mmCIF file of C-alpha atoms in Angstrom:
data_model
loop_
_atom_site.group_PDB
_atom_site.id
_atom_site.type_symbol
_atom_site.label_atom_id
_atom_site.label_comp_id
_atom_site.label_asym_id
_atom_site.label_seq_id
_atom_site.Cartn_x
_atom_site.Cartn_y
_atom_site.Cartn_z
ATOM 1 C CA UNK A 617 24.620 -24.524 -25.612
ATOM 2 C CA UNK A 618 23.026 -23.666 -22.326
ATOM 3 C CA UNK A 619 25.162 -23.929 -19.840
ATOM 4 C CA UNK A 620 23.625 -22.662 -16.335
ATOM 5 C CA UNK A 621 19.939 -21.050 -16.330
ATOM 6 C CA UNK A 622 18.265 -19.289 -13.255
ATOM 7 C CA UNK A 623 14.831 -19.839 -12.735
ATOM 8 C CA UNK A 624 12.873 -16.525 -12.330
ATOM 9 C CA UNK A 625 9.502 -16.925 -10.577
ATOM 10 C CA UNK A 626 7.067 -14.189 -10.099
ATOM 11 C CA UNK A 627 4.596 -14.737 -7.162
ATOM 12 C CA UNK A 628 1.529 -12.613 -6.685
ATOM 13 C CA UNK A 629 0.029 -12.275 -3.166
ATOM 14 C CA UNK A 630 -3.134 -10.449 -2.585
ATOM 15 C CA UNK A 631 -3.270 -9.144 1.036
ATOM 16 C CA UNK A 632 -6.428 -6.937 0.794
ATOM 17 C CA UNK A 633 -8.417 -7.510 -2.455
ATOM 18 C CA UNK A 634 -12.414 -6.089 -1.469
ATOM 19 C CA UNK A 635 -15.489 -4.469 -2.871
ATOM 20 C CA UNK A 636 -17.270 -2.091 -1.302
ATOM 21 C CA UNK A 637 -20.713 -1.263 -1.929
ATOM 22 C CA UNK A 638 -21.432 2.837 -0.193
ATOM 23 C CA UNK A 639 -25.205 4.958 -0.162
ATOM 24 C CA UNK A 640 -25.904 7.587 1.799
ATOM 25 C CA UNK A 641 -28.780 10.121 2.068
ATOM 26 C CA UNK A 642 -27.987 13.578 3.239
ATOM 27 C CA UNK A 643 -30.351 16.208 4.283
ATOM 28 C CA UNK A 644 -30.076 20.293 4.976
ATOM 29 C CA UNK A 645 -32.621 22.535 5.942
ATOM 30 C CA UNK A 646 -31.725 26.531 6.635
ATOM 31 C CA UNK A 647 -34.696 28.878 8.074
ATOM 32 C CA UNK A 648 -34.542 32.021 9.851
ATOM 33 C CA UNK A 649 -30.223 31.433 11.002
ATOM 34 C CA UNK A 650 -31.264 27.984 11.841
ATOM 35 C CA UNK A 651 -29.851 24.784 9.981
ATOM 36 C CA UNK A 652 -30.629 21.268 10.624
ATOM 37 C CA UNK A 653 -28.441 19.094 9.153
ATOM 38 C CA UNK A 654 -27.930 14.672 8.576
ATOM 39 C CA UNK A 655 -26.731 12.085 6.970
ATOM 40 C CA UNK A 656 -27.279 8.535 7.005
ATOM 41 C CA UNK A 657 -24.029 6.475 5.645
ATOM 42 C CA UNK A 658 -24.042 2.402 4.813
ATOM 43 C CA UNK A 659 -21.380 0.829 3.232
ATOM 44 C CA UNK A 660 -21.030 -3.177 2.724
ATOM 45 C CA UNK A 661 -17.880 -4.939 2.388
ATOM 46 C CA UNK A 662 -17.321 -8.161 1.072
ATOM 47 C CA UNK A 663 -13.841 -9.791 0.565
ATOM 48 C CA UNK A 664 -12.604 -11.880 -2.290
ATOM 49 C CA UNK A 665 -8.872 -12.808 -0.579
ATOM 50 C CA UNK A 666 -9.630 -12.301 3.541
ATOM 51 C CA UNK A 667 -7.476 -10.572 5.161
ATOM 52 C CA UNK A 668 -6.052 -10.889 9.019
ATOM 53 C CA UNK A 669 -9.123 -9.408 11.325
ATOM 54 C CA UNK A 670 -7.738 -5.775 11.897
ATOM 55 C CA UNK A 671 -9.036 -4.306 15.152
ATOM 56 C CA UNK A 672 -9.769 -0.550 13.802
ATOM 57 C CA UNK A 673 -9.032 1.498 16.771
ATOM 58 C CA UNK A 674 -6.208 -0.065 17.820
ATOM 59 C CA UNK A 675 -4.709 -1.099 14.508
ATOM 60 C CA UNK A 676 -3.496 -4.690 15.492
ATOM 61 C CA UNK A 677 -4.045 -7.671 13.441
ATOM 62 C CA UNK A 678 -5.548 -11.061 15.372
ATOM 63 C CA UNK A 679 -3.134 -13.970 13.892
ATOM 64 C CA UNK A 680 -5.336 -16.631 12.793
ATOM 65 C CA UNK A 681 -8.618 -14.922 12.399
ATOM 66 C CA UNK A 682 -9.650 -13.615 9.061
ATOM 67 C CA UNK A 683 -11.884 -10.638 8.114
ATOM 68 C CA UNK A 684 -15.546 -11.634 7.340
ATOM 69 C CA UNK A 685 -17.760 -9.394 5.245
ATOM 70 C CA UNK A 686 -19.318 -6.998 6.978
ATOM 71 C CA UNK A 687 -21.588 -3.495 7.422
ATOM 72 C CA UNK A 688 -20.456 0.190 8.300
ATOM 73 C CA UNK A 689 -22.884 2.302 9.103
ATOM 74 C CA UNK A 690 -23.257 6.157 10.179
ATOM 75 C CA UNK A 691 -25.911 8.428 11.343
ATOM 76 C CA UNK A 692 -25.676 11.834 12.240
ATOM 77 C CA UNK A 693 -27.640 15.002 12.816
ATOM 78 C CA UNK A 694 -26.527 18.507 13.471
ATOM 79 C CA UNK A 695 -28.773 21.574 14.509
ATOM 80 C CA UNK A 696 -27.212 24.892 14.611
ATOM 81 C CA UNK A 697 -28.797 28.616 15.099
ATOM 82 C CA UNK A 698 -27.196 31.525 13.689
ATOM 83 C CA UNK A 699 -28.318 33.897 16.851
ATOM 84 C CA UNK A 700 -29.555 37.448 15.582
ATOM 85 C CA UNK A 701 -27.450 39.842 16.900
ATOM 86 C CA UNK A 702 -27.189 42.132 14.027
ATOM 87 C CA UNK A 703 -27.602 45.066 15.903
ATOM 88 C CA UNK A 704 -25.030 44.019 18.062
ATOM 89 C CA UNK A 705 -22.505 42.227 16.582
ATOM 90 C CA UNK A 706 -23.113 44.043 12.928
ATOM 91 C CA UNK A 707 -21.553 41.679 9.983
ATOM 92 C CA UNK A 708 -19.936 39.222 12.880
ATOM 93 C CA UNK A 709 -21.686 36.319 13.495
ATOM 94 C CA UNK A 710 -21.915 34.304 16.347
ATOM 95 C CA UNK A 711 -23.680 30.167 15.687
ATOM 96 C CA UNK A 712 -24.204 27.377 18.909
ATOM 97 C CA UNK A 713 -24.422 24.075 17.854
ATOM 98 C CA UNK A 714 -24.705 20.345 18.901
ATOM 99 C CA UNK A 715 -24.531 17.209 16.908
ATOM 100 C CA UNK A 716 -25.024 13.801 17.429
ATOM 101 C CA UNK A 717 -23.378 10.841 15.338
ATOM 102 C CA UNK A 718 -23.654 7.308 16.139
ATOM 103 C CA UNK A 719 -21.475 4.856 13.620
ATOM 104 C CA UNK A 720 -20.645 0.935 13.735
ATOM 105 C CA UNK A 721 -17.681 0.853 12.157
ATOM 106 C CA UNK A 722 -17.806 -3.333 11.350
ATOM 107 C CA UNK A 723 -20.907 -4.913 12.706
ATOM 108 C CA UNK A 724 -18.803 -7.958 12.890
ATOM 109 C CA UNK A 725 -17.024 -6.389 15.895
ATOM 110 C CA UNK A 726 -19.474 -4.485 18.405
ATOM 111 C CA UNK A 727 -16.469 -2.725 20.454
ATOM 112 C CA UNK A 728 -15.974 -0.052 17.715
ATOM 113 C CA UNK A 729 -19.808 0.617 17.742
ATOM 114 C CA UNK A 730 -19.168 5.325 18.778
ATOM 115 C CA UNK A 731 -21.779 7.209 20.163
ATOM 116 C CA UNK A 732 -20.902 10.961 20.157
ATOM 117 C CA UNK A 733 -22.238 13.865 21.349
ATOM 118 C CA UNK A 734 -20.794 17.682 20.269
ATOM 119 C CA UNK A 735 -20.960 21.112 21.333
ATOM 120 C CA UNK A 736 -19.821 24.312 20.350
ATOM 121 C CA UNK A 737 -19.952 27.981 19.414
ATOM 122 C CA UNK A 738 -18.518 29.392 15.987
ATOM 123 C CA UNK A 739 -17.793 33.013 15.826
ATOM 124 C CA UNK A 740 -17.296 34.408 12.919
ATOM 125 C CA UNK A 741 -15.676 37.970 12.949
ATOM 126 C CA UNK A 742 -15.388 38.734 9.014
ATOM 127 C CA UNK A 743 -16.099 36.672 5.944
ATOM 128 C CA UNK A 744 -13.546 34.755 5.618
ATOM 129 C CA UNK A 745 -12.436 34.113 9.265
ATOM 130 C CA UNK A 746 -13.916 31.363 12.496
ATOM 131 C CA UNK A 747 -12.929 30.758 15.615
ATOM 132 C CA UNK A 748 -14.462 27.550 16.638
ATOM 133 C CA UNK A 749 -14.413 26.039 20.596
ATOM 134 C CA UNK A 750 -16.111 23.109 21.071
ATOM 135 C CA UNK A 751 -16.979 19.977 23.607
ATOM 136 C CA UNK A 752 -17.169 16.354 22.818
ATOM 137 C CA UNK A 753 -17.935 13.281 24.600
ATOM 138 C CA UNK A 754 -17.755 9.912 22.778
ATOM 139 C CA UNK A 755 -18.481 6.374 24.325
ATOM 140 C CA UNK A 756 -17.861 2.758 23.038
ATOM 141 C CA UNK A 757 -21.250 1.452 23.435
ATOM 142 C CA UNK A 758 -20.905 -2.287 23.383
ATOM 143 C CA UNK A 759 -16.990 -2.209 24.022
ATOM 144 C CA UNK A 760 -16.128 -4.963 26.721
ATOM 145 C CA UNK A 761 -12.730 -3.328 26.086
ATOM 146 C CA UNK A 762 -12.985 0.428 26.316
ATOM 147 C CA UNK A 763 -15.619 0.841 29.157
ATOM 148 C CA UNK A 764 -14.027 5.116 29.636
ATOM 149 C CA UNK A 765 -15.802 7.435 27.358
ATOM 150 C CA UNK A 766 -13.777 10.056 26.351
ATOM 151 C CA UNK A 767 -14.226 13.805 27.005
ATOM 152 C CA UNK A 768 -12.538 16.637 24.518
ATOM 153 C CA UNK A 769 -12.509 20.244 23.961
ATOM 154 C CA UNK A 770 -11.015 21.748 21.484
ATOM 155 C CA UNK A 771 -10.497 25.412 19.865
ATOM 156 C CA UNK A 772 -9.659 26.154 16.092
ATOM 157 C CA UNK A 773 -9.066 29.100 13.879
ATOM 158 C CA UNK A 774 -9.723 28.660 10.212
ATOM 159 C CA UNK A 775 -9.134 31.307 7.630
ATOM 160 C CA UNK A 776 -10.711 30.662 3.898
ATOM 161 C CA UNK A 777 -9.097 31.759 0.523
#
């Protein structure tokens, strides 16, 4: 004889079910210490359970708005000359570059459309070892809420094994 029984329920919630649909075309082309370099990225997203709009950069949720599908896209192109200084430099090398990248993150929301620019110099003193210093400046092209672009510079060491 049964005398008490607790119900068990199980409840399944799906907060961020998607499909995502990526191409992308790349492209290298090395002559004479120069390199020219791009890529073209697309990536469509469509939702079967819509989640809460997420604003990317900022990484807040709008209550009461939900995600529609949408469209990433990135383009970029980098051209970079490995200067011949044999003679003086001997196994060291020493490479300028610049780059150029433009991405929409969600074409549903035009404020996280990036435009950035890049510059640097890579010197290589053996093989294995860079030292990297470089210049950035990145702009929200369509943002009615980040109007500031931003400046960097930044330096890096990077050892391979």
């Amino acid at each position: 004889k049964i005398i008490d029984f607790a119900s068990v329920t199980f409840q399944e919630e799906m907060l961020d079910v998607h499909n995502e649909l990526t191409g992308s075309l790349d492209l290298m082309i090395e002559m004479y210490g120069v390199r020219l370099q791009g890529e073209y990225l697309r990536r469509k997203t469509t939702y079967d359970e819509r989640p809460l709009i997420l604003i990317p950069l900022a990484n807040l949720t709008v209550e009461g708005s939900f995600q529609p599908d949408f469209i990433s896209q990135d383009i970029y192109g980098l051209l970079a000359w490995t200067l011949p200084l044999d003679k003086l430099l001997g196994d060291m090398k020493l490479t300028p570059y610049f780059m150029y990248e433009y991405s929409i993150m969600d074409d549903t929301q035009p404020d996280t459309d990036i435009q950035l620019f890049r510059a640097g110099l890579n010197f290589m003193p053996k093989s294995f070892f860079v030292l990297k210093a470089g210049y950035s400046y990145m702009s929200f092209l369509d943002s009615d809420i980040i109007k500031t672009p931003v400046h960097t510079v930044s330096g890096q060491a990077a050892i391979a094994f």
